[in-house]
Coordinates of C-alpha atoms in Angstrom, one line a residue:
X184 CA -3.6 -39.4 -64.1
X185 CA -5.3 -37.7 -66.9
X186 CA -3.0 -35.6 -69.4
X187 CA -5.7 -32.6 -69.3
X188 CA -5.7 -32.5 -65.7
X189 CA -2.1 -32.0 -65.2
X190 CA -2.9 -28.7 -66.8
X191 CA -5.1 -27.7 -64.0
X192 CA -2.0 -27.6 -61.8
X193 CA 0.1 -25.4 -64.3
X194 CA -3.1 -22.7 -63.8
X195 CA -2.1 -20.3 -60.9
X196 CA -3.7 -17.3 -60.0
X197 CA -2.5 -13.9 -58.3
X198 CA -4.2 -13.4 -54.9
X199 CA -3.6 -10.0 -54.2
X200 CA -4.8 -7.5 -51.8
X201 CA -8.0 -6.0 -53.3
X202 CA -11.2 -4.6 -51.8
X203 CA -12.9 -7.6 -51.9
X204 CA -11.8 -11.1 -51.4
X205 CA -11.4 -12.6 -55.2
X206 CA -8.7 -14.0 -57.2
X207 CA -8.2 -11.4 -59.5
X208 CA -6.1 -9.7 -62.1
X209 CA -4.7 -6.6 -61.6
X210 CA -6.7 -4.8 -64.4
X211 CA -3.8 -1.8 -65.1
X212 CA -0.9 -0.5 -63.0
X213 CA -3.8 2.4 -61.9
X214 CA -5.5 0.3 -60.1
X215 CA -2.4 -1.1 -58.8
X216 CA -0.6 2.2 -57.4
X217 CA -4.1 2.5 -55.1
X218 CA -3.8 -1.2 -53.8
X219 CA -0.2 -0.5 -52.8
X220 CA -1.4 2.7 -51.4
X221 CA -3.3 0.5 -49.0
X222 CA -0.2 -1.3 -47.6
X223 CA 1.1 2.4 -46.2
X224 CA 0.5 3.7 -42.5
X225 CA -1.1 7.3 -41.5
X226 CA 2.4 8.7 -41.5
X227 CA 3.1 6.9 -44.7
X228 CA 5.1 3.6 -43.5
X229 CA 5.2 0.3 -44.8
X230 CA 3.8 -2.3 -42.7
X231 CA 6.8 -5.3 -41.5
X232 CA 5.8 -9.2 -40.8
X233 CA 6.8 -10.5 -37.4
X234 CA 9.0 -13.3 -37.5
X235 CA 7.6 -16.8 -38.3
X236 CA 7.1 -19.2 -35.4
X237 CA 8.1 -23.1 -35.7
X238 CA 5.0 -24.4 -36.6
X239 CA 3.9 -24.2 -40.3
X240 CA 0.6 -22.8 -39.6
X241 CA -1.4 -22.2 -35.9
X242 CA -4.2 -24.6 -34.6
X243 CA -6.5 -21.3 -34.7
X244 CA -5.8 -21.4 -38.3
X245 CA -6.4 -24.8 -38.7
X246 CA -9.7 -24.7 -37.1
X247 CA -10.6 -21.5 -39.5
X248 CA -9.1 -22.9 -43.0
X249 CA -11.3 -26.6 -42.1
X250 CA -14.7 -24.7 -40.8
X251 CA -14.5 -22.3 -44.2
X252 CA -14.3 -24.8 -46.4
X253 CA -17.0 -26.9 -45.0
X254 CA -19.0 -23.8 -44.7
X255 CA -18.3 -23.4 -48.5
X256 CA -18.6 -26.7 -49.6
X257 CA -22.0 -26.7 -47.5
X258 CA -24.1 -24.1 -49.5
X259 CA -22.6 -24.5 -53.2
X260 CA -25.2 -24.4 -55.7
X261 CA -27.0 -26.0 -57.8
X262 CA -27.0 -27.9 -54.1
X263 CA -24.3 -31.2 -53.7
X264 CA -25.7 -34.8 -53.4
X265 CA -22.4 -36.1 -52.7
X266 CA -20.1 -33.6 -51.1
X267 CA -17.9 -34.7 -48.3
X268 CA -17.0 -33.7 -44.4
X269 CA -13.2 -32.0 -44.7
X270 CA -10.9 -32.5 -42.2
X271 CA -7.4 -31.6 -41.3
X272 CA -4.4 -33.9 -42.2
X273 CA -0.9 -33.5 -41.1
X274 CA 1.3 -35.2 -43.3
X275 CA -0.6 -33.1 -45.9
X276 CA 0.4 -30.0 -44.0
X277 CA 4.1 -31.2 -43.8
X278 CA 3.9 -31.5 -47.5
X279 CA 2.9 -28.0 -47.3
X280 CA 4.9 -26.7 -45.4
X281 CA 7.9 -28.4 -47.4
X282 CA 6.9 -26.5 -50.4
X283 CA 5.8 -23.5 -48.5
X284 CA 9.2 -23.4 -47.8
X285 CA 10.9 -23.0 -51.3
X286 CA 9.1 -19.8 -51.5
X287 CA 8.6 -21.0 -55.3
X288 CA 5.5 -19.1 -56.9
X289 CA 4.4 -22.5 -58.6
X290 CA 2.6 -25.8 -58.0
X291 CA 5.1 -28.3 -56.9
X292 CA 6.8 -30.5 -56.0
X293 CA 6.2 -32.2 -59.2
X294 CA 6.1 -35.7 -57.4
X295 CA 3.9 -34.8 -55.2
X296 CA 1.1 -33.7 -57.7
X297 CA -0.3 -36.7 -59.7
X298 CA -1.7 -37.7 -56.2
X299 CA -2.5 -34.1 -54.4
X300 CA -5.0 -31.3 -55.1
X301 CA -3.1 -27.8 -54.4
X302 CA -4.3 -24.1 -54.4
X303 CA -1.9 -21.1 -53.3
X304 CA -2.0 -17.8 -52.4
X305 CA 0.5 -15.0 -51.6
X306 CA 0.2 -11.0 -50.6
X307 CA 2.6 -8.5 -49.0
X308 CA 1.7 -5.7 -46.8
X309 CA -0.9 -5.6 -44.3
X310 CA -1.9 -8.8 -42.1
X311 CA -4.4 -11.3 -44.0
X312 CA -5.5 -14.4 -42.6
X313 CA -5.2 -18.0 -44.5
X314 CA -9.1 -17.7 -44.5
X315 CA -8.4 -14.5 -47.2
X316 CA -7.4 -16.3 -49.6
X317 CA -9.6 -19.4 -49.1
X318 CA -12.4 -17.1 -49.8
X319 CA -10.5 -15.7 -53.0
X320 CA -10.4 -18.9 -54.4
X321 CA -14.2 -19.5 -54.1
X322 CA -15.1 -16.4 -55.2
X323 CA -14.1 -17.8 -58.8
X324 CA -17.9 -19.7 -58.0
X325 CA -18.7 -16.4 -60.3
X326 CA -17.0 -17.3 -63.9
X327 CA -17.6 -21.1 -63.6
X328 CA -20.6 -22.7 -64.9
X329 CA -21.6 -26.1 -63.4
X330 CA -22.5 -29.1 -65.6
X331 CA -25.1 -30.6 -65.4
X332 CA -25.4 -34.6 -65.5
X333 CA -27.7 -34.1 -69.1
X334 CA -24.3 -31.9 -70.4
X335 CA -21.5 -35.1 -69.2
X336 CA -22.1 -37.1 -72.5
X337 CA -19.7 -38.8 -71.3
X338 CA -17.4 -36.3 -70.2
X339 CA -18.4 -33.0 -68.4
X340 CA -17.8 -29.4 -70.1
X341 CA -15.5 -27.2 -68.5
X342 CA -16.8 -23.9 -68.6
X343 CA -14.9 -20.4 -67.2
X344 CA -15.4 -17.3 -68.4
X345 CA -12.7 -15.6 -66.0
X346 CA -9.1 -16.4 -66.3
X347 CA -8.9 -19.4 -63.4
X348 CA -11.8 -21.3 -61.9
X349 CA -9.9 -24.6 -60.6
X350 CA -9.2 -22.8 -57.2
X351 CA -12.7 -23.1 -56.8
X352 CA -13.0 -26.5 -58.4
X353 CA -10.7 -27.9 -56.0
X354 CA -12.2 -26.2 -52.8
X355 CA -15.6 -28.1 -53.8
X356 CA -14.3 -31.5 -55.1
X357 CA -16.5 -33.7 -53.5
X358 CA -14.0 -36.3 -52.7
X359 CA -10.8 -34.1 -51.8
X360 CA -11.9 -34.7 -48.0
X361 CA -8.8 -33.9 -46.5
X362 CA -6.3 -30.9 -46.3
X363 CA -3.4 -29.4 -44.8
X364 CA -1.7 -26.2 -45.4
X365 CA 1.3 -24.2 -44.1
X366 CA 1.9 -20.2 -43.9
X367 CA 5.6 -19.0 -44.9
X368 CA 7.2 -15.4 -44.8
X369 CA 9.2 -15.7 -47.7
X370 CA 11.5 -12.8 -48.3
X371 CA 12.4 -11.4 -52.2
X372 CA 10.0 -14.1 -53.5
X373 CA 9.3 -13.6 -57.1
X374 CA 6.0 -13.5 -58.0
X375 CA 5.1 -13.6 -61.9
X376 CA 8.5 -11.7 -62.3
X377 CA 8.0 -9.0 -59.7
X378 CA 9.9 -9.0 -56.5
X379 CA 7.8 -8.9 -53.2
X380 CA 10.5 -8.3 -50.2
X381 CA 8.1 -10.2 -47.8
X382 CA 5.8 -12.1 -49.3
X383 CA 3.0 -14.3 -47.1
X384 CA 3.6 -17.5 -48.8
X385 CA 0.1 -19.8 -48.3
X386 CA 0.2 -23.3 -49.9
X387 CA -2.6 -25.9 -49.4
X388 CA -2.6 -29.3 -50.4
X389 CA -5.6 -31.6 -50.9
X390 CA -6.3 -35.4 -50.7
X391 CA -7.7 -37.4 -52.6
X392 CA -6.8 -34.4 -55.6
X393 CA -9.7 -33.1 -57.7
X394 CA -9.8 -31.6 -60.5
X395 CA -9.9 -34.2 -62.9
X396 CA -11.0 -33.9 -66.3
X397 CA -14.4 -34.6 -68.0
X398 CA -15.5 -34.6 -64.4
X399 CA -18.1 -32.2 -62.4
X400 CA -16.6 -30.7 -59.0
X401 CA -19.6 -32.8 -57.3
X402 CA -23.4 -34.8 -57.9
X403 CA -26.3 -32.4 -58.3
X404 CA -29.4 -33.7 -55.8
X405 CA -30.5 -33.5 -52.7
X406 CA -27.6 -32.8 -49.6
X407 CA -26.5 -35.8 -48.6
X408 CA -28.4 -38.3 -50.9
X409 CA -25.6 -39.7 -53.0
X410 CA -22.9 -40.2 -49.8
X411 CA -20.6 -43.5 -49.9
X412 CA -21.3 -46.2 -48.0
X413 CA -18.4 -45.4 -45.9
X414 CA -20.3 -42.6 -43.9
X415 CA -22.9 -44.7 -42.7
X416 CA -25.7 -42.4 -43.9
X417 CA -24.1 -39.8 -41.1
X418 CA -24.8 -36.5 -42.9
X419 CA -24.3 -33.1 -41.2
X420 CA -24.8 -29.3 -42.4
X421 CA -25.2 -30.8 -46.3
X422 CA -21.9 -32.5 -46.2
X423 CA -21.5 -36.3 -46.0
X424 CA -20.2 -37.2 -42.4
X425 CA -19.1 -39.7 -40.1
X426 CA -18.6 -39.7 -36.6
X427 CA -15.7 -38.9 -34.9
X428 CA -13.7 -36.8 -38.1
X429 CA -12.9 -33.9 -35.5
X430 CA -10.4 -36.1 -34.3
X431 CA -8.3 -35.1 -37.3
X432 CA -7.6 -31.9 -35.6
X433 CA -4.3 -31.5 -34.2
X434 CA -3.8 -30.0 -30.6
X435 CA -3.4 -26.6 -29.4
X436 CA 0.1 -25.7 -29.9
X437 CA 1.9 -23.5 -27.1
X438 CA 1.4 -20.1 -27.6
X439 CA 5.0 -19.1 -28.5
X440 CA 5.0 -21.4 -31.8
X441 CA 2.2 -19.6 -33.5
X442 CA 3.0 -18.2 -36.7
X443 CA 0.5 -15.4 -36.6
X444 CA 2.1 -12.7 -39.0
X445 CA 0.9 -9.2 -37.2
X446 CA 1.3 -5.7 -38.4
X447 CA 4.1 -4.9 -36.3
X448 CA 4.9 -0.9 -36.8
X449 CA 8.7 0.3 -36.4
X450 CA 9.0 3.3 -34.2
X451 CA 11.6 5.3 -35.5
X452 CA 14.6 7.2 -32.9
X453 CA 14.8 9.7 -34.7
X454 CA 14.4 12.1 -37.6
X455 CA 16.8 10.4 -39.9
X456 CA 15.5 6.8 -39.1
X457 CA 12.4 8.2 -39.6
X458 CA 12.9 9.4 -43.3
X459 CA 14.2 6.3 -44.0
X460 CA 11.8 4.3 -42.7
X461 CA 8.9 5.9 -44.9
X462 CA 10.4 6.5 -48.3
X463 CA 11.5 2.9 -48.0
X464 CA 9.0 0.8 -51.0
X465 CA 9.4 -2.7 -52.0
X466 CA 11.0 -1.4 -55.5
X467 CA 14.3 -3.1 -56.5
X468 CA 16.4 -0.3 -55.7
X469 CA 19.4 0.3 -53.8
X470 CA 20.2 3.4 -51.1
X471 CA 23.7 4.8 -49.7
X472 CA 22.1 6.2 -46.7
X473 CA 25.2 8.3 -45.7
X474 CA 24.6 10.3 -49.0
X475 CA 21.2 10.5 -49.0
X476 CA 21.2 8.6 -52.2
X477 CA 18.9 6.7 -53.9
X478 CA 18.8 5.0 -56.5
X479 CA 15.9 2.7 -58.2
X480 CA 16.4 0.5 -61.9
X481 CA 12.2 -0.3 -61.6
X482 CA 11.1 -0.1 -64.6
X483 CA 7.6 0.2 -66.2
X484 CA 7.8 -0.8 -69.9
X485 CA 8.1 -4.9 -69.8
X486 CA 9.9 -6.9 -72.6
X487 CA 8.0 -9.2 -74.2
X488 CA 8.4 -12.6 -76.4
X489 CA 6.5 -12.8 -79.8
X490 CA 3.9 -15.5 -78.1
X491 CA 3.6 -13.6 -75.0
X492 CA -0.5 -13.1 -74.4
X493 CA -1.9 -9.7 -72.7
X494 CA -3.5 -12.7 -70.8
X495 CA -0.5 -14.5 -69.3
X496 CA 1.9 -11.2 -68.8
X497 CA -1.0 -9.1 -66.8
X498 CA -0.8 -10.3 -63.1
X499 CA 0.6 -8.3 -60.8
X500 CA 2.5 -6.4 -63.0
X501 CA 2.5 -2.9 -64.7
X502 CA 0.0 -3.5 -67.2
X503 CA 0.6 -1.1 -70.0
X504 CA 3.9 -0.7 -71.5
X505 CA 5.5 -3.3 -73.4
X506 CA 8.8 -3.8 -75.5
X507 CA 8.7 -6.3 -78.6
X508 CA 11.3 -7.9 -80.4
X509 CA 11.3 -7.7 -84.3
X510 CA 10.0 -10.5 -86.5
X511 CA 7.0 -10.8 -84.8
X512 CA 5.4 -11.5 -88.4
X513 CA 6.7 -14.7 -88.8
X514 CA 5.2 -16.0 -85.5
X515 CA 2.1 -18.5 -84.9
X516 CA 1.0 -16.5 -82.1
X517 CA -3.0 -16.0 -82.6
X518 CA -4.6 -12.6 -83.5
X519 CA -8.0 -12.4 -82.0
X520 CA -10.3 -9.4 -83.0
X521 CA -9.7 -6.5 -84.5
X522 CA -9.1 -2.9 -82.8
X523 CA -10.5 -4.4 -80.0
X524 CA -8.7 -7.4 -78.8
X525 CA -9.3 -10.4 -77.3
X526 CA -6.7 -11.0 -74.3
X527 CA -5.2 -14.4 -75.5
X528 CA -4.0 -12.8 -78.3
X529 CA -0.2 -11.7 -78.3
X530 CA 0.9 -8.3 -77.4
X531 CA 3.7 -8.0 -80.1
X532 CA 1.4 -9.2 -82.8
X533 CA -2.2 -7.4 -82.0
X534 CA 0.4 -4.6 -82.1
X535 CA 1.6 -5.1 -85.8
X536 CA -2.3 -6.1 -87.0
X537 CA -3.0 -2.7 -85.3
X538 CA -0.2 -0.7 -87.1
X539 CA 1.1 0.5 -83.7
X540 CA 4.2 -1.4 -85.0
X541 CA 6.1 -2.7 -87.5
X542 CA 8.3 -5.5 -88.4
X543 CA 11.5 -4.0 -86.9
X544 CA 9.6 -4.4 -83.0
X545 CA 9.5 -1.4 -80.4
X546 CA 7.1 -0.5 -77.8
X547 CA 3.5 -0.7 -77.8
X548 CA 1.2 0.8 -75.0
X549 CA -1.5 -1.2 -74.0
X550 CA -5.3 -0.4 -72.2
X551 CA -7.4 -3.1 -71.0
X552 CA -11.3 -2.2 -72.0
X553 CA -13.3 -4.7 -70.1
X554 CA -15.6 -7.0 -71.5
X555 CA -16.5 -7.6 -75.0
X556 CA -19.5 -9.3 -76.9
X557 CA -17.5 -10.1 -79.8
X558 CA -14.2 -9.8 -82.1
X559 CA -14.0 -9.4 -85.8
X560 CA -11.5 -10.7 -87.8
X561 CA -9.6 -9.1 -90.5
X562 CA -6.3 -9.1 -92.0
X563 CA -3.8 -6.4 -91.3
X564 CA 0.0 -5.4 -91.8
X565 CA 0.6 -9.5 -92.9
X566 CA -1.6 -11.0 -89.9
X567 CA -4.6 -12.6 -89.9
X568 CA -6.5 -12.2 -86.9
X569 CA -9.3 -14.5 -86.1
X570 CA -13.1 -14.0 -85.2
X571 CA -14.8 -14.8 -81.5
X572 CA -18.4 -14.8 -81.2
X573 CA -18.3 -15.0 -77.1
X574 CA -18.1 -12.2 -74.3
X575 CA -14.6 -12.0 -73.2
X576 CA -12.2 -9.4 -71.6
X577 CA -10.4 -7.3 -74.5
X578 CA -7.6 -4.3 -74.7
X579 CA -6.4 -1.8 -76.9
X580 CA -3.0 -0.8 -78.6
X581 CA -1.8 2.5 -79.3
X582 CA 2.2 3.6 -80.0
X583 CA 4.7 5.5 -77.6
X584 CA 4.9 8.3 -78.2
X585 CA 8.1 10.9 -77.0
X586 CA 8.2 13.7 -75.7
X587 CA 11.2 16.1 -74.7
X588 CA 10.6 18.7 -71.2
X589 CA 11.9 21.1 -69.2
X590 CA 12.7 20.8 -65.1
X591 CA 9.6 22.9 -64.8
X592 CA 7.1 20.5 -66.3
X593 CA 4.6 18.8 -64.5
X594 CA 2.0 15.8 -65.1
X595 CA -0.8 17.9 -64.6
X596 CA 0.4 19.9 -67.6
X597 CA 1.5 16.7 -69.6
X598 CA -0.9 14.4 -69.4
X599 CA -3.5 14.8 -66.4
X600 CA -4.8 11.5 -64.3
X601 CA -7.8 10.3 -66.2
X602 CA -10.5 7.3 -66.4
X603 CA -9.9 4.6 -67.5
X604 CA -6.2 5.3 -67.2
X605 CA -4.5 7.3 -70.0
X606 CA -0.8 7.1 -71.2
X607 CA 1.9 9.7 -70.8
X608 CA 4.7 9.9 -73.4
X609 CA 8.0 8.8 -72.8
X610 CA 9.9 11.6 -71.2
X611 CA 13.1 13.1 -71.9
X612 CA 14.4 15.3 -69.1
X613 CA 17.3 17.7 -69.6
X614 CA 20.4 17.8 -67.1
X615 CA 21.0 19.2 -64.2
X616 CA 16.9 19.8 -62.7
X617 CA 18.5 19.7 -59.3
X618 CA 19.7 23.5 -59.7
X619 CA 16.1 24.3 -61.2
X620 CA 14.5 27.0 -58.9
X621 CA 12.7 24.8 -56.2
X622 CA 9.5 27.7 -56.5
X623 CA 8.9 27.1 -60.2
X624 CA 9.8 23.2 -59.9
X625 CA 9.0 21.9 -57.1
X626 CA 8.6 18.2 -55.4
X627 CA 6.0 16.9 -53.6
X628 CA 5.8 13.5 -52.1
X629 CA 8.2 10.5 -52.0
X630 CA 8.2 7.5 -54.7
X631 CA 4.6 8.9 -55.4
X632 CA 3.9 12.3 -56.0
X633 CA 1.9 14.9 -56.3
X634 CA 1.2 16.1 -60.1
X635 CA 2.2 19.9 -59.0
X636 CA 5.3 18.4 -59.0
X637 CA 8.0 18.5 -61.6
X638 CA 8.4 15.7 -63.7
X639 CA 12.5 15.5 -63.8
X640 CA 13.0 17.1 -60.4
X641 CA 11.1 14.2 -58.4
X642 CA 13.0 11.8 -61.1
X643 CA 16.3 13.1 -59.5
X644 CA 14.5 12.8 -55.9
X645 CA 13.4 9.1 -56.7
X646 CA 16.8 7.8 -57.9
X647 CA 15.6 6.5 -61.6
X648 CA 17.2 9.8 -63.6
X649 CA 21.2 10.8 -62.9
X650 CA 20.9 14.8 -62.0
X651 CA 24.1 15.9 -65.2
X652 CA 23.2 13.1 -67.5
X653 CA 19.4 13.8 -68.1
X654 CA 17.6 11.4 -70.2
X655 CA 14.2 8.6 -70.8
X656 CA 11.8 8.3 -68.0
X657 CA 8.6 6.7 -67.9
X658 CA 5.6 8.6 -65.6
X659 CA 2.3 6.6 -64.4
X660 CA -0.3 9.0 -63.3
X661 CA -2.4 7.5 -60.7
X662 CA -5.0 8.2 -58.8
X663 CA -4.4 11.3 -56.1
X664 CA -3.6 10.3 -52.0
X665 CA -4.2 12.1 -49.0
X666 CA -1.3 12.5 -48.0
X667 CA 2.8 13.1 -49.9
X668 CA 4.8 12.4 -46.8
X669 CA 8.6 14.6 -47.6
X670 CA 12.3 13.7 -47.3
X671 CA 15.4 14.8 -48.7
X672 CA 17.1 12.3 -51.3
X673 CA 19.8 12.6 -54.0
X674 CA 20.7 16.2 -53.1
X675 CA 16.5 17.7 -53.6
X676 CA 14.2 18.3 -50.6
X677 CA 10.4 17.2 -51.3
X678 CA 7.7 18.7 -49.2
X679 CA 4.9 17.3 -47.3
X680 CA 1.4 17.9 -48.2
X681 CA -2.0 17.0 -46.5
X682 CA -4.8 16.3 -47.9
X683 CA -4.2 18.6 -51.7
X684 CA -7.2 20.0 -53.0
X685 CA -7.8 18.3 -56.7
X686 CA -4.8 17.2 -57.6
X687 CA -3.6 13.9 -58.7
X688 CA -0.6 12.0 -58.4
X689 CA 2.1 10.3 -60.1
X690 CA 5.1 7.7 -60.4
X691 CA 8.1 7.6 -62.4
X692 CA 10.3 4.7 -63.8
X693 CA 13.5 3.7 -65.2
X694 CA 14.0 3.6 -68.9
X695 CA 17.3 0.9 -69.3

């Protein structure tokens, strides 16, 4: 196998629950308080999986994982002159399902890959099919550019201009003709270092494996024109065929082994069971129900290597607060642009070109700006940052700043929900907000609350401040909800609210 195309594998991409079908990276922890808004009922629940079934995947998943990617591989343009029939194997799906099973979020197992083509795909939350992320990984079809046979002199350019594009690659191989996947509920999986408490594990593996290097995904020409001999010149919907491939299929398994993963709701006996039920979040936090106690280490601000790259740390993830060791100087890492940078660069080091920090390290807030034409170099604070001369996704530094408040404060006095997403200071709340008159400082909501809502007061309430000790917390405004569902937790009562008029909302986080 080809050294380069061993790094295809290493390339993996969060598919997370969006409003559209891609492969995508969560662009800044804004944008990801709304998704996770999305996993929560009317009444403000979180959605459970049903227990798995023996099989790794059903039939009727099968069927729908095969018929998408032929559909896909049917109408990719420019059009495919050699693009195989795909059909279902099922020693590929026991491979799958082997893997599927480790509930690691990485290609593996590193035998198995010199000879097998694999994609992945995990999400928590609401039901998705398999077919979800199938789509997801084709809908990279929009930062990959195809070469052409004039451009493969000899070997073919690989061209993407969003992070990943070999999902897509490998769902269009012309050769990979055969696949098998497996569906696994895997609980506390770790997925780019956060912890999702029921993860839907999908794994697909491919045969013969794509993605080789200096190669196009598949001929340019007519549908059909360039099959191999093998198919007899059988050719059906543009794809290469040969009778009898449906065989592949495997039966129709009894009903009772089917792994379909519904939204199953909980139905609560009673009021307690009830509170619990909806201030429950997939946070790592721990709760002594018998005291009402909560009490949550999740933490916003993210420590970071020297090397680390906006680029490689943003997936899934807060996106905006980061903690960097000193001697970041001394480092390789690259620098690209200047103000404006390009995501490849590192954190740490775009930080200390910036002037956000020094030598000594400390924390750096970051804002992803979208899409730039270019980056200037300069050099800075002992860094040299390089130029670009191509469009490419960019962010901006800026330093933490502190700030101390009463029990009384709230976000909408502090710092107010904006777009794009602004940063609050780091907070330092005094002691004892608990006693703080409930009229002048009150709480609205549970784990995400309304901005009328004191800052240190709904701290207490969501277990990341101690009520007589005070001190650092970190806030996330986000985007307002319709609803702040109420409970009683770590001694404070927070109210209900339907539908607020104009207000925004807000998070708060550890500081360790």
């Amino acid at each position: 196998m080809k050294p380069a195309a061993k790094d295809c594998h290493r390339i993996t991409t969060l598919l997370f629950i969006a409003h559209a079908a891609t492969a995508m990276v969560i662009p800044n922890a804004t944008l990801l308080e709304g998704l996770l808004e999305k996993y929560l009922d009317e009444d403000g629940e979180w959605w459970h999986a049903k227990q798995r079934g023996k099989r790794a995947i059903s039939a009727s998943d099968m069927q729908t994982i095969v018929d998408l990617h032929n559909k896909l591989r049917s109408e990719v343009y420019p059009p495919a002159s050699n693009m195989e029939y795909m059909t279902w194997d099922t020693d590929l799906e026991r491979s799958a399902e082997a893997w599927a099973e480790t509930c690691l979020w990485e290609h593996g197992p590193a035998h198995l890959l010199p000879s097998i083509g694999q994609n992945l795909g995990a999400h928590w939350g609401r039901y998705r099919p398999p077919t979800f992320h199938v789509q997801a990984w084709y809908d990279e079809v929009r930062d990959y550019t195809f070469p052409y046979p004039q451009e493969c002199n000899p070997h073919c350019p690989y061209r993407c201009s969003g992070p990943v594009c070999t999902h897509y690659t490998q769902v269009v191989w012309a050769t990979s003709s055969k696949i098998g996947c497996a569906v696994n509920l895997c609980h506390n999986m770790n997925v780019w270092g956060q912890i999702w408490p029921k993860a839907i594990y999908l794994v697909c593996n491919y045969s013969p494996k794509g993605n080789w290097w200096g190669h196009a995904p598949y001929k340019h020409g007519r549908p059909c024109s360039a099959c191999p001999p093998s198919f007899g010149g059988g050719c059906r919907k543009n794809l290469c065929y040969k009778e009898g491939s449906e065989k592949h299929y495997p039966p129709q398994e009894p009903e009772e082994e089917t792994n379909e993963i519904e939204r199953h709701r909980s139905k609560p006996h009673d009021a307690a069971s009830q509170s619990r039920s909806r201030t429950h979040s997939p946070t790592s936090s721990t709760r002594t129900d018998n005291k009402n106690e909560v009490i949550s280490r999740e933490q916003m601000s993210q420590i970071v290597r020297c090397e680390v790259r906006l680029r490689d740390q943003c997936k899934g993830t807060t996106c905006n607060r980061y903690e960097c060791p000193a001697g970041c100087v001394d480092s390789k890492a690259k620098v690209i642009g200047s103000v404006h940078y390009e995501m490849q660069s590192s954190i740490c080091r775009a930080a200390i070109h910036y002037g956000v920090l020094d030598n000594n390290g400390g924390w750096v807030d970051v804002t992803r700006q979208g899409r730039k034409h270019y980056f200037i170099k300069s050099y800075r604070n002992g860094i040299q940052s390089i130029g670009k001369y191509r469009s490419a996704n960019s962010f901006t530094v800026a330093k933490v700043s502190f700030q101390a408040v009463t029990c009384e404060t709230t976000v909408e006095q502090l710092c107010p929900f904006q777009k794009p997403a602004s940063h609050c200071p780091r907070v330092y709340c005094p002691g004892n907000c608990m006693q703080a008159n409930s009229h002048y400082a009150r709480v609205i909501g549970s784990r995400v609350y309304s901005d009328l809502s004191s800052i240190c007061r709904a701290a207490v309430h969501a277990g990341v401040l101690r009520n007589q000790q005070g001190g650092y917390i970190d806030v996330m405004p986000v985007d307002k909800k319709k609803q702040y569902i109420g409970s009683f937790q770590n001694g404070i009562f927070s109210e209900s609210l339907q539908n607020p008029p104009g207000s925004k909302a807000f998070r708060v986080f550890s500081v360790l």
